[in-house]
Coordinates of C-alpha atoms in Angstrom, one line a residue:
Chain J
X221 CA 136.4 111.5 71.2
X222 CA 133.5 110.6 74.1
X223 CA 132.8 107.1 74.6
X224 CA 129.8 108.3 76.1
X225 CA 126.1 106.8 74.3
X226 CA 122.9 107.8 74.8
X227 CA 120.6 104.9 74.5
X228 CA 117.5 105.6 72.6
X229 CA 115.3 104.2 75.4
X230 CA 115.9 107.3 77.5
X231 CA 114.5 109.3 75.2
X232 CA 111.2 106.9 75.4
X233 CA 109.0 109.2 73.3
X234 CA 110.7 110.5 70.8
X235 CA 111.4 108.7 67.8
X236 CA 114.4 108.2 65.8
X237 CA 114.7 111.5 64.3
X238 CA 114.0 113.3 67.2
X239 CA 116.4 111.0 69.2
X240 CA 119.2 111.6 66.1
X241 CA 118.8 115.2 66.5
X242 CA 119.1 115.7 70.4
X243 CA 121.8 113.1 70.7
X244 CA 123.9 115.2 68.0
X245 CA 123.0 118.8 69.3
X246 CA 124.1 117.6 73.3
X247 CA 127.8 117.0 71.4
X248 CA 127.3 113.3 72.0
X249 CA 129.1 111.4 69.3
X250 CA 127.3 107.5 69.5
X251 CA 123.6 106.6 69.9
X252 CA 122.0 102.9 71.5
X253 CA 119.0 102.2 69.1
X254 CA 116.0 100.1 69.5
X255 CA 114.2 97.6 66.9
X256 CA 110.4 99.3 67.4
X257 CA 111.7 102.8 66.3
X258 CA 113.8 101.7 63.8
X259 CA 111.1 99.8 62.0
X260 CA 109.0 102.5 62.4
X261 CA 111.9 104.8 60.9
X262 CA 112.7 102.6 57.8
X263 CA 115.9 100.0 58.5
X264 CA 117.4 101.7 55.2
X265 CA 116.3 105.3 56.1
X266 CA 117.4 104.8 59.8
X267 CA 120.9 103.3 58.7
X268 CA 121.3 106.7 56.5
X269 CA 120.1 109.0 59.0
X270 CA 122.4 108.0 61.8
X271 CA 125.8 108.2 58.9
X272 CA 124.3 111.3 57.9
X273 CA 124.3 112.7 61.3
X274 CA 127.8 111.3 62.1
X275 CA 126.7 109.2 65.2
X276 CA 128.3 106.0 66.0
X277 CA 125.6 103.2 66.7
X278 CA 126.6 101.5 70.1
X279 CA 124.2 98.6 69.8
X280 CA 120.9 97.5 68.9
X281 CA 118.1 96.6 71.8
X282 CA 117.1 94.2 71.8
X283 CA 117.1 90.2 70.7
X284 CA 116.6 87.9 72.9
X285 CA 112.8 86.3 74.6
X286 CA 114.5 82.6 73.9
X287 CA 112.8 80.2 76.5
X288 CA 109.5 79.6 74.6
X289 CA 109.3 75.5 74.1
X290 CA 109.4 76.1 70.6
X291 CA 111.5 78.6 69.7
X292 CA 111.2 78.3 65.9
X293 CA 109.9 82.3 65.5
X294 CA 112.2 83.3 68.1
X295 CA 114.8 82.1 66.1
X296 CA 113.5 83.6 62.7
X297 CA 112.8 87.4 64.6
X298 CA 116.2 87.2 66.3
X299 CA 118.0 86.0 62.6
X300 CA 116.3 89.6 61.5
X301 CA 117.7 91.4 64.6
X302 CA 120.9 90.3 63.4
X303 CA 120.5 91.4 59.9
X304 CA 119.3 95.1 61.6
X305 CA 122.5 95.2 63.6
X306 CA 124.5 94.6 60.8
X307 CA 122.7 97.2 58.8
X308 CA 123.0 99.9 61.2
X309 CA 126.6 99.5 61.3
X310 CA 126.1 98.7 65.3
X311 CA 128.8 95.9 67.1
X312 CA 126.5 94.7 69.2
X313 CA 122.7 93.1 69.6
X314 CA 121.9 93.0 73.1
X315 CA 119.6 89.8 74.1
X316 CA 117.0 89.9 76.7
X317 CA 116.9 86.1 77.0
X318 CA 113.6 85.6 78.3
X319 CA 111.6 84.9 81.4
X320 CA 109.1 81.5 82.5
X321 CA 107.0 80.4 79.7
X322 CA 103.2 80.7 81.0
X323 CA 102.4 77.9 83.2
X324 CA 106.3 76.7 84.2
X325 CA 108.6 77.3 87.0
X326 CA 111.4 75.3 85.6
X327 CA 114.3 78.2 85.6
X328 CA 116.7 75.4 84.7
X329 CA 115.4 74.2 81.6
X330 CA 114.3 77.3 80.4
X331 CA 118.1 78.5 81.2
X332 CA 119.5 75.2 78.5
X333 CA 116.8 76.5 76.0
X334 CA 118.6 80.1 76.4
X335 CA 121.6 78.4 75.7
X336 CA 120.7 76.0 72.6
X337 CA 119.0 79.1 71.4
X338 CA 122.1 81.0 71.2
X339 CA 123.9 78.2 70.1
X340 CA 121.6 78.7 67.0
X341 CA 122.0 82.1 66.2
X342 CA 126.0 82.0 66.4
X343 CA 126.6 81.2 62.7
X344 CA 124.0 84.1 61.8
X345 CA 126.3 85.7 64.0
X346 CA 129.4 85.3 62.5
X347 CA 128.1 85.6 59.1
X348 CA 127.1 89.2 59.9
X349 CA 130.2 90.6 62.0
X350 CA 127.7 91.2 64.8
X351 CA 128.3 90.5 68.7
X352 CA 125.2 88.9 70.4
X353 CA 125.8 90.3 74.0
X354 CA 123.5 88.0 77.0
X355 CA 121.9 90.8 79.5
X356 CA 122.2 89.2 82.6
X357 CA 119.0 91.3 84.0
X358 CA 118.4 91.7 88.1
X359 CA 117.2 88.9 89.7
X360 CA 113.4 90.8 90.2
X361 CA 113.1 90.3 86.7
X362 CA 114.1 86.4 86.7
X363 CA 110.6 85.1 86.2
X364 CA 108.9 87.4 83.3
X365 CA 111.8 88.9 81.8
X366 CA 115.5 86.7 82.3
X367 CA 116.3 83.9 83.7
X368 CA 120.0 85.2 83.2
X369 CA 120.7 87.1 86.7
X370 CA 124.1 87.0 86.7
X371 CA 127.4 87.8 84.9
X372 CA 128.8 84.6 85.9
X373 CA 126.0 83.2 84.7
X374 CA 125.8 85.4 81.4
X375 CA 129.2 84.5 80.6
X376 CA 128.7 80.7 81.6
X377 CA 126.7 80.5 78.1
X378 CA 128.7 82.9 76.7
X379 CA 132.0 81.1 76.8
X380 CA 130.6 78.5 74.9
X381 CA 130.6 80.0 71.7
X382 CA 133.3 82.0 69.7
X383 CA 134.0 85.5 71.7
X384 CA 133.3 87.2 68.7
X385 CA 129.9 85.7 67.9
X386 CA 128.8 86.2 72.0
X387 CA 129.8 88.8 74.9
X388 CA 128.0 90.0 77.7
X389 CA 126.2 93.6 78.7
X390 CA 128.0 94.8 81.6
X391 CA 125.0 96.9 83.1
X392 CA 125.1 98.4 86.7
X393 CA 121.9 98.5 87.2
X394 CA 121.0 94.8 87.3
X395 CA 124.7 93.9 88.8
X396 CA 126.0 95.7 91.1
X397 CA 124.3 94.5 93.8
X398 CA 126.1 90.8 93.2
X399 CA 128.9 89.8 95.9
X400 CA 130.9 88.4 92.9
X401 CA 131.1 91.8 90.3
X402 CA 134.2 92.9 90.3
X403 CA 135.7 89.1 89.7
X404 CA 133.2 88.3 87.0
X405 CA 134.2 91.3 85.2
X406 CA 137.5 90.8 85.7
X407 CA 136.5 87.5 83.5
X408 CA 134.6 89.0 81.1
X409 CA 137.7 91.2 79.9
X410 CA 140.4 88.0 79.6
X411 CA 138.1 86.2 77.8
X412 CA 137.1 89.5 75.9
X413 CA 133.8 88.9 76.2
X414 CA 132.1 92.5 77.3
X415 CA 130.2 93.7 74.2
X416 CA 128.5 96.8 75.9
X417 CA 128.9 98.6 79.4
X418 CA 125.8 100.5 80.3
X419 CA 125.9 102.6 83.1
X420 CA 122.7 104.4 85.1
X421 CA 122.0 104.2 88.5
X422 CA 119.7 102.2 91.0
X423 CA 116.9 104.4 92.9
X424 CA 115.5 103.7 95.9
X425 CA 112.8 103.4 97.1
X426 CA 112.1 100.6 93.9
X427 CA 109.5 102.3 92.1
X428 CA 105.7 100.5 92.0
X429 CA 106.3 99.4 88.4
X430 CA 109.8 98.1 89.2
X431 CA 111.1 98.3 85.7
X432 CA 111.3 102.3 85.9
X433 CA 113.4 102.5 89.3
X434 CA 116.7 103.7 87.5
X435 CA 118.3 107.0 87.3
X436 CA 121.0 109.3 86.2
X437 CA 124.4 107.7 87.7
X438 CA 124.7 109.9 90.9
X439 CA 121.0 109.8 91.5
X440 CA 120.7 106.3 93.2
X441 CA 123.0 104.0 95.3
X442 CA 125.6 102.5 92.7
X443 CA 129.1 103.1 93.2
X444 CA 130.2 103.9 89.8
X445 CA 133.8 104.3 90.3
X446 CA 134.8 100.1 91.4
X447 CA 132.7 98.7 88.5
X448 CA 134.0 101.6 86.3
X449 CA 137.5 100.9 87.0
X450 CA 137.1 97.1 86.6
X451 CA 135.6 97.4 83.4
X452 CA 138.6 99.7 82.2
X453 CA 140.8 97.5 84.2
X454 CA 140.2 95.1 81.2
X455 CA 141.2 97.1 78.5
X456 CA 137.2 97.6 77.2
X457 CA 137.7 100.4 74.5
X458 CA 133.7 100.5 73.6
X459 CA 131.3 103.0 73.9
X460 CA 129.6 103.1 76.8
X461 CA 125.5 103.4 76.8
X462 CA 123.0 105.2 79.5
X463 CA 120.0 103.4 79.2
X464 CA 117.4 105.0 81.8
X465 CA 113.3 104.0 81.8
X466 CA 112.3 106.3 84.8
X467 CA 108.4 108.3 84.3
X468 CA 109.7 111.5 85.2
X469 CA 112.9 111.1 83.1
X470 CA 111.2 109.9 80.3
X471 CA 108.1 112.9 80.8
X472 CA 111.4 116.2 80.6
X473 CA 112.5 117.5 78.3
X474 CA 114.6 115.8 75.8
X475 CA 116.9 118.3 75.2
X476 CA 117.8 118.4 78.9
X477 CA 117.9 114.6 79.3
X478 CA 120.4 114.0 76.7
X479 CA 122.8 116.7 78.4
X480 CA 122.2 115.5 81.8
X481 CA 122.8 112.0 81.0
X482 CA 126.3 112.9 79.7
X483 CA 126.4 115.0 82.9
X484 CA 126.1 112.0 85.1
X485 CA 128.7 110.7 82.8
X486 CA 131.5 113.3 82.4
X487 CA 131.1 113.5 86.5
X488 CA 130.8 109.6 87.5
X489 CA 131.5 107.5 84.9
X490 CA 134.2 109.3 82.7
X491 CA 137.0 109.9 85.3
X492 CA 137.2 106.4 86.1
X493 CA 137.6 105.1 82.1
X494 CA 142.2 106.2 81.8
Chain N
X228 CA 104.8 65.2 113.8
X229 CA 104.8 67.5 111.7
X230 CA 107.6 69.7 110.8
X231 CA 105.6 72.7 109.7
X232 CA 105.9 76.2 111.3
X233 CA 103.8 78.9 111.4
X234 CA 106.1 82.2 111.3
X235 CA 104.0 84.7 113.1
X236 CA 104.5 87.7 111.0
X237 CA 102.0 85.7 108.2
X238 CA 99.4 86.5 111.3
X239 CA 100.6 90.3 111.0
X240 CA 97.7 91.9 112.9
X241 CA 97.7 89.1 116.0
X242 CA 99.0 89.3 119.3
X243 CA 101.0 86.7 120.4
X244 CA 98.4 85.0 122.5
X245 CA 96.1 85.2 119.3
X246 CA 98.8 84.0 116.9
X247 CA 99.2 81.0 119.2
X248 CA 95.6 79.8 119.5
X249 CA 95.0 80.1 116.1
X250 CA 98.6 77.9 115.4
X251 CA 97.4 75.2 118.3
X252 CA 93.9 75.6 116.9
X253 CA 94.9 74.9 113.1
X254 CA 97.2 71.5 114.5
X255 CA 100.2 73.0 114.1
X256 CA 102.9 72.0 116.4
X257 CA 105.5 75.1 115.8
X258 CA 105.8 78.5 116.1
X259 CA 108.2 81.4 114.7
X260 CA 108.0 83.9 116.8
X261 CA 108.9 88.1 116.0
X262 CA 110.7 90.0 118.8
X263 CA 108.7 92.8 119.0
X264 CA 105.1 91.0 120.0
X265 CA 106.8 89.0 122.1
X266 CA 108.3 92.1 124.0
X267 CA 104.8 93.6 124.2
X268 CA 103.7 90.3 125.5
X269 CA 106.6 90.0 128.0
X270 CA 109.4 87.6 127.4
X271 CA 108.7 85.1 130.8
X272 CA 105.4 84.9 129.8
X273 CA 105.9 84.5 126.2
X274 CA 107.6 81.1 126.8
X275 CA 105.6 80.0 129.7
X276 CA 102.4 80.9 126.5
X277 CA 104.2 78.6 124.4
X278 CA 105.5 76.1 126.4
X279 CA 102.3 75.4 128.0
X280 CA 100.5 75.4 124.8
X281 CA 102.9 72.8 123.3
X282 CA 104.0 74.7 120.8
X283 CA 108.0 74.4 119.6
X284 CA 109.6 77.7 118.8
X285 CA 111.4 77.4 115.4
X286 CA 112.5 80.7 115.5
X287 CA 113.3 84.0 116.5
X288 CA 112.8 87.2 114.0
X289 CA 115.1 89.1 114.1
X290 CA 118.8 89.8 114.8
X291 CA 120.9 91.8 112.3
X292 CA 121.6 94.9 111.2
X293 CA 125.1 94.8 111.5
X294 CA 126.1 97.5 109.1
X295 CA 126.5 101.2 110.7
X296 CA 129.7 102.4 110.8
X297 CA 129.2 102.0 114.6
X298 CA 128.0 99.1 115.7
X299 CA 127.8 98.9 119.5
X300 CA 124.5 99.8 119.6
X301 CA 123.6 96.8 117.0
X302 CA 125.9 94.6 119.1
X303 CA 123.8 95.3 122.5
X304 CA 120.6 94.9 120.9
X305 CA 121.9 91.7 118.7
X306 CA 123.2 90.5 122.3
X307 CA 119.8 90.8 124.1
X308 CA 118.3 89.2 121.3
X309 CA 120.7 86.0 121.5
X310 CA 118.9 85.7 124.9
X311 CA 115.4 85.9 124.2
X312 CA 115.6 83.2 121.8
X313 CA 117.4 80.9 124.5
X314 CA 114.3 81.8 126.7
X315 CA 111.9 81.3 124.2
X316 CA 113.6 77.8 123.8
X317 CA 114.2 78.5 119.8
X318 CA 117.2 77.3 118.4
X319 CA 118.0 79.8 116.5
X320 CA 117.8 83.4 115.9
X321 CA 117.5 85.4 112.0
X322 CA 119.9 88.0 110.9
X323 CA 118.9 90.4 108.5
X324 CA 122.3 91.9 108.1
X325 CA 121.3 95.5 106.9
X326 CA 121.7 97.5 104.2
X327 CA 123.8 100.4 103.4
X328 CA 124.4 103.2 105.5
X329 CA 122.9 106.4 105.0
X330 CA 125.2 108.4 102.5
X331 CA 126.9 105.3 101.7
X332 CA 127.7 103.2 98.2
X333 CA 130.2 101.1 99.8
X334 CA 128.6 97.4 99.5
X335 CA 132.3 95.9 100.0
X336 CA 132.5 98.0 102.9
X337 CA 128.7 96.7 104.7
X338 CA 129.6 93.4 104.2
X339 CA 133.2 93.3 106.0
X340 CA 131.6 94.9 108.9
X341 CA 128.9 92.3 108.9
X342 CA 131.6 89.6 109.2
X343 CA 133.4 91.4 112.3
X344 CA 129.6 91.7 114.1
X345 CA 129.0 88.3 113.7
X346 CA 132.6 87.7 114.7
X347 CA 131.8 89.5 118.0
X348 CA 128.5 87.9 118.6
X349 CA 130.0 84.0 118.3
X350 CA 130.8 83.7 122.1
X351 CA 127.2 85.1 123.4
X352 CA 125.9 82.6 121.0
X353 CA 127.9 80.0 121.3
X354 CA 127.1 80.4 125.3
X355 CA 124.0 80.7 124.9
X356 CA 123.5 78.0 122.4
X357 CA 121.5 79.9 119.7
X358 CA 122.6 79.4 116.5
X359 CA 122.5 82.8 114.3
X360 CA 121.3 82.3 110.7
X361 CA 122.1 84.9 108.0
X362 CA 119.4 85.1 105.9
X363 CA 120.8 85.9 102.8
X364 CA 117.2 88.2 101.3
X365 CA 116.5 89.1 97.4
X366 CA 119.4 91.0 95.7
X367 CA 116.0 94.5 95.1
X368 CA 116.4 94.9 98.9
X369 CA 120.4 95.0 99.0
X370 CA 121.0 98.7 100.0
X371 CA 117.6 98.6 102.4
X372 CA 117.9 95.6 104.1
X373 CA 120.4 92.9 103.3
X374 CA 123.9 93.5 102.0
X375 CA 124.3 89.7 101.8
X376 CA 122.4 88.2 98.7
X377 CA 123.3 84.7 98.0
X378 CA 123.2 81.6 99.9
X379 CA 126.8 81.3 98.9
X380 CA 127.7 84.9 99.9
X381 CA 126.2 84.1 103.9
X382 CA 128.1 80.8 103.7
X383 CA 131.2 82.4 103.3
X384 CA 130.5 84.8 106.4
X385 CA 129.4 81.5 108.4
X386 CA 131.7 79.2 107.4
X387 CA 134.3 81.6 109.2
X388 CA 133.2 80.5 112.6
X389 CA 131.9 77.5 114.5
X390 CA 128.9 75.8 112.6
X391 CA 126.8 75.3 115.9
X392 CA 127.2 79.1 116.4
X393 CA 126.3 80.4 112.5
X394 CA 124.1 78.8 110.0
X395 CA 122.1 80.4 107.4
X396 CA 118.5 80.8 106.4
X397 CA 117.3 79.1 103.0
X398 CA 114.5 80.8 102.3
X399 CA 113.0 80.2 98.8
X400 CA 111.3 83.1 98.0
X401 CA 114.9 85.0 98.1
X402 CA 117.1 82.7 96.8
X403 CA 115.1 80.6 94.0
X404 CA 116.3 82.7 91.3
X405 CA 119.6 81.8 91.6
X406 CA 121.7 79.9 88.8
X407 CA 123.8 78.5 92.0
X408 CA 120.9 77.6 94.8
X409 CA 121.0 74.2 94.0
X410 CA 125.0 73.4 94.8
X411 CA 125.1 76.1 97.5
X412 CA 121.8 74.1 99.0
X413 CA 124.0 71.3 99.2
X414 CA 127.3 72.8 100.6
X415 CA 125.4 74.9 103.2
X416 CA 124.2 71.0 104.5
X417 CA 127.3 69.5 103.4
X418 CA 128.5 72.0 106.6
X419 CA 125.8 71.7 108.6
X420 CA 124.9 75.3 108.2
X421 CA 121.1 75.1 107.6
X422 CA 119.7 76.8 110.5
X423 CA 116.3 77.5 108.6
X424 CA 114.2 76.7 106.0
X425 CA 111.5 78.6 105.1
X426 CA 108.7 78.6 102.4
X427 CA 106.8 80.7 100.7
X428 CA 106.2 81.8 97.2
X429 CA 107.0 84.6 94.7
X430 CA 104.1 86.2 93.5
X431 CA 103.9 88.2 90.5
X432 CA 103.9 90.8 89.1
X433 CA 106.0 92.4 91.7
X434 CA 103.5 93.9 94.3
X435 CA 104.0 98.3 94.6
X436 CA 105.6 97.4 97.7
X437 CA 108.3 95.0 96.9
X438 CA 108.3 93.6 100.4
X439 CA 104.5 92.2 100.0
X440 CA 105.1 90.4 97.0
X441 CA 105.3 86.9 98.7
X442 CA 102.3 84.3 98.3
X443 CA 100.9 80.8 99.8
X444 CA 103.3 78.2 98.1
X445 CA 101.6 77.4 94.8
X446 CA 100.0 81.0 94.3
X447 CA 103.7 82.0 92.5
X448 CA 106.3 80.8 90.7
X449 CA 108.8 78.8 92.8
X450 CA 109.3 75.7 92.3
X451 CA 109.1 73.9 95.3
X452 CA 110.1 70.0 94.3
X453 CA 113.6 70.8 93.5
X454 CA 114.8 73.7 96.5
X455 CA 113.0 70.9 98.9
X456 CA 114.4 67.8 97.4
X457 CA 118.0 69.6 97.9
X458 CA 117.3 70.9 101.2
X459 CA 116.1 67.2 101.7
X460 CA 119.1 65.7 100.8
X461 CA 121.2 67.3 103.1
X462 CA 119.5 65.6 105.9
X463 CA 118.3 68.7 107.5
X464 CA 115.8 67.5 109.5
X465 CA 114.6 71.1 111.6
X466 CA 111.0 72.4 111.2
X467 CA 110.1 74.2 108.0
X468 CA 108.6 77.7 108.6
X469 CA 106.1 79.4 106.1
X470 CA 106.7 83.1 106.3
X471 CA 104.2 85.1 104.3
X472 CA 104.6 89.1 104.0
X473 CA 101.3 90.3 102.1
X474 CA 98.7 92.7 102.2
X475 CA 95.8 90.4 101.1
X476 CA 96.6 87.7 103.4
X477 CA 97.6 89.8 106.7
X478 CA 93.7 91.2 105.8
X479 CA 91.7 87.7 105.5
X480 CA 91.1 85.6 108.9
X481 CA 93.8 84.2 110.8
X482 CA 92.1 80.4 110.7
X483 CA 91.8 80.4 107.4
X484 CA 95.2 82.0 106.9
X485 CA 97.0 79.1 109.5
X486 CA 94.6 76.8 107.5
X487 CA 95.9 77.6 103.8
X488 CA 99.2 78.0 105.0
X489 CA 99.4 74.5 106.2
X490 CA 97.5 72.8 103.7
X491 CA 100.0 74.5 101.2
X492 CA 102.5 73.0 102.7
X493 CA 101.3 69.7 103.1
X494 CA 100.7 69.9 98.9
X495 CA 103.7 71.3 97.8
X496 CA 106.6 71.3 100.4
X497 CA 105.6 67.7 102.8
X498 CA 106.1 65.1 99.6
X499 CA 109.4 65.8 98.6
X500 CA 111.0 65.7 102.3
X501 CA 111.4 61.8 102.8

């Protein structure tokens, strides 16, 4: 068995089917989904398509968007993001908690809100046997996108709530850069907390639309092997996702993407897991 | 008096003598001046431009880059540096600490040898009495420019040697997005470690060159009331520098530029320091 995942995301334009059958013809054994495709797919149709194909479902992106003032349809969509997880037979709903509403630069309130939020959605949680895992995103994103930035911070919320209800994505991209990593994972795994590790790599120089500066582990500057080894330091047995938006990634071939992600993998990421 | 400081890099395209009429000109009574225009200008006469134009220096830009696997070259240039800013009659001198090598993933690595250069530069500053302030800079420039991200991460590198030797930089724009800016505001004054504060603001989205991306307070989304009110509290009582890296602004007329700069921080920054 691989632990390796592809996450859907990678393979921006293809949709589920497509996705489904290049993740099984690369000999990878677990797939990361996304809502939008899913919907798009049929939650009942996608469900049987990914049993049919014998692919594991490693988690669902994504939940999350929380810091509105009135969170009432966040709430609702995020009770239905639940119900998907549970119905794709994935562990894990990974939450993108949400950047400034329009007009405020309170970063503190807006991080309680993230909290009370998820305070919420626990007992949906725990109803459906699904993990809701906080993102902690890089701090560039902190004002539009999370105004999570750090595992510490991630697992600050976290720890408030039942570890089975809500983890933490472990994701190098947005944490490697943080002078407190390898501790903060260290924490993550005695309090059981890591519900996905995602693994791609930081490019340089950051690309224009900063969002698409990631790469194939290998690619950019991320050393692969500390967090790798801290993360299996812990005893996480989970899959572990490569989630890449990059143009030129996203504009090959899909067929070559999926085998080069698990590439980068087998050569980076794998040696470090036993 | 006025604690504000014009940082002379927000005048990108000025000489020296032009960066000082236009500061005198706009009734401010500081100056932080960049190494480089003050070389082409000539150091004696640099400080005999200020002095006579009663200008205090706040600053000189910029120490650092401590991280190559050999440093002595870093160490010379760091030492001559220490001694302009005593003749320029600034107290204090920024490190930008560096990035990682080229080739290199080793953050861990960067940052110990950023500790040992300091460690080596303590005497020349401590006889020349120049305090060196590690500016911790935004975690999207850690392998380019600054292995040291956090204000907590540079206080544990200063608080290693003598305060009136190492101090850090609070600069908002790099450090507002952090879920610990608030306590570490207070710890690096509980120390007596603030060697700077500077303003400016974080525009979005992101500008194509990430460097640019800062704005006149109020054009972004810091907010100002609370970083000042802690900085405030500490009783730090040194000038305030607004240090501005964009395209649009380093294009419009200096006047107006030292104008706007001002009159932002008379708004947003002045109110919340008594």
């Amino acid at each position: 068995m691989s632990r390796f995942s592809l996450n859907q995301a990678t393979l921006k334009y293809a949709g589920l089917q497509d996705a489904v059958r290049v993740t099984v013809d690369a000999g990878i054994e677990s797939i990361g989904l996304w809502r939008e495709p899913v919907a798009e797919f049929g939650l009942a149709e996608s469900a049987a398509l990914v049993r049919d194909a014998g692919l594991r479902v490693s988690s669902l992106c994504r939940g999350g968007f929380l810091t509105a003032l009135d969170r009432t349809a966040a709430i609702d969509e995020n009770r239905r993001a639940i119900e998907e997880t549970a119905a794709l037979g994935a562990p894990t709903l990974v939450l993108v908690v949400g950047g400034l509403p329009e007009g405020s630069r309170d970063l503190v309130g807006a991080r309680e809100r993230v909290r009370d939020a998820i305070g919420e959605l626990v007992p949906d949680a725990l109803a459906a046997g699904v993990s809701l895992a906080i993102e902690p995103l890089h701090p560039m994103y902190v004002t539009d996108r999370a105004v999570v930035s750090t595992l510490g911070q991630a697992l600050d919320i976290a720890e408030q709530f039942d570890a089975s209800a809500v983890g933490v994505v472990v994701d190098t991209f947005h944490i490697f850069w943080d002078p407190q990593v390898l501790p903060q994972i260290a924490r993550a795994g005695a309090g059981d907390r890591i519900a996905s590790y995602q693994v791609c790599d930081w490019n340089m120089p950051i690309a224009a639309d900063p969002l698409l500066s990631r790469g194939y582990p290998g690619d950019g500057l991320i050393d692969f092997e500390s967090l790798t080894l801290a993360v299996a330091a812990t005893g996480y047995t989970g899959d572990i996702e490569c989630e890449i938006f990059n143009q030129e990634i996203w504009d090959s071939a899909w067929a070559g993407v999926a085998a080069r992600s698990k590439e980068s993998f087998d050569l980076l990421v794998a040696p470090h897991l036993s």
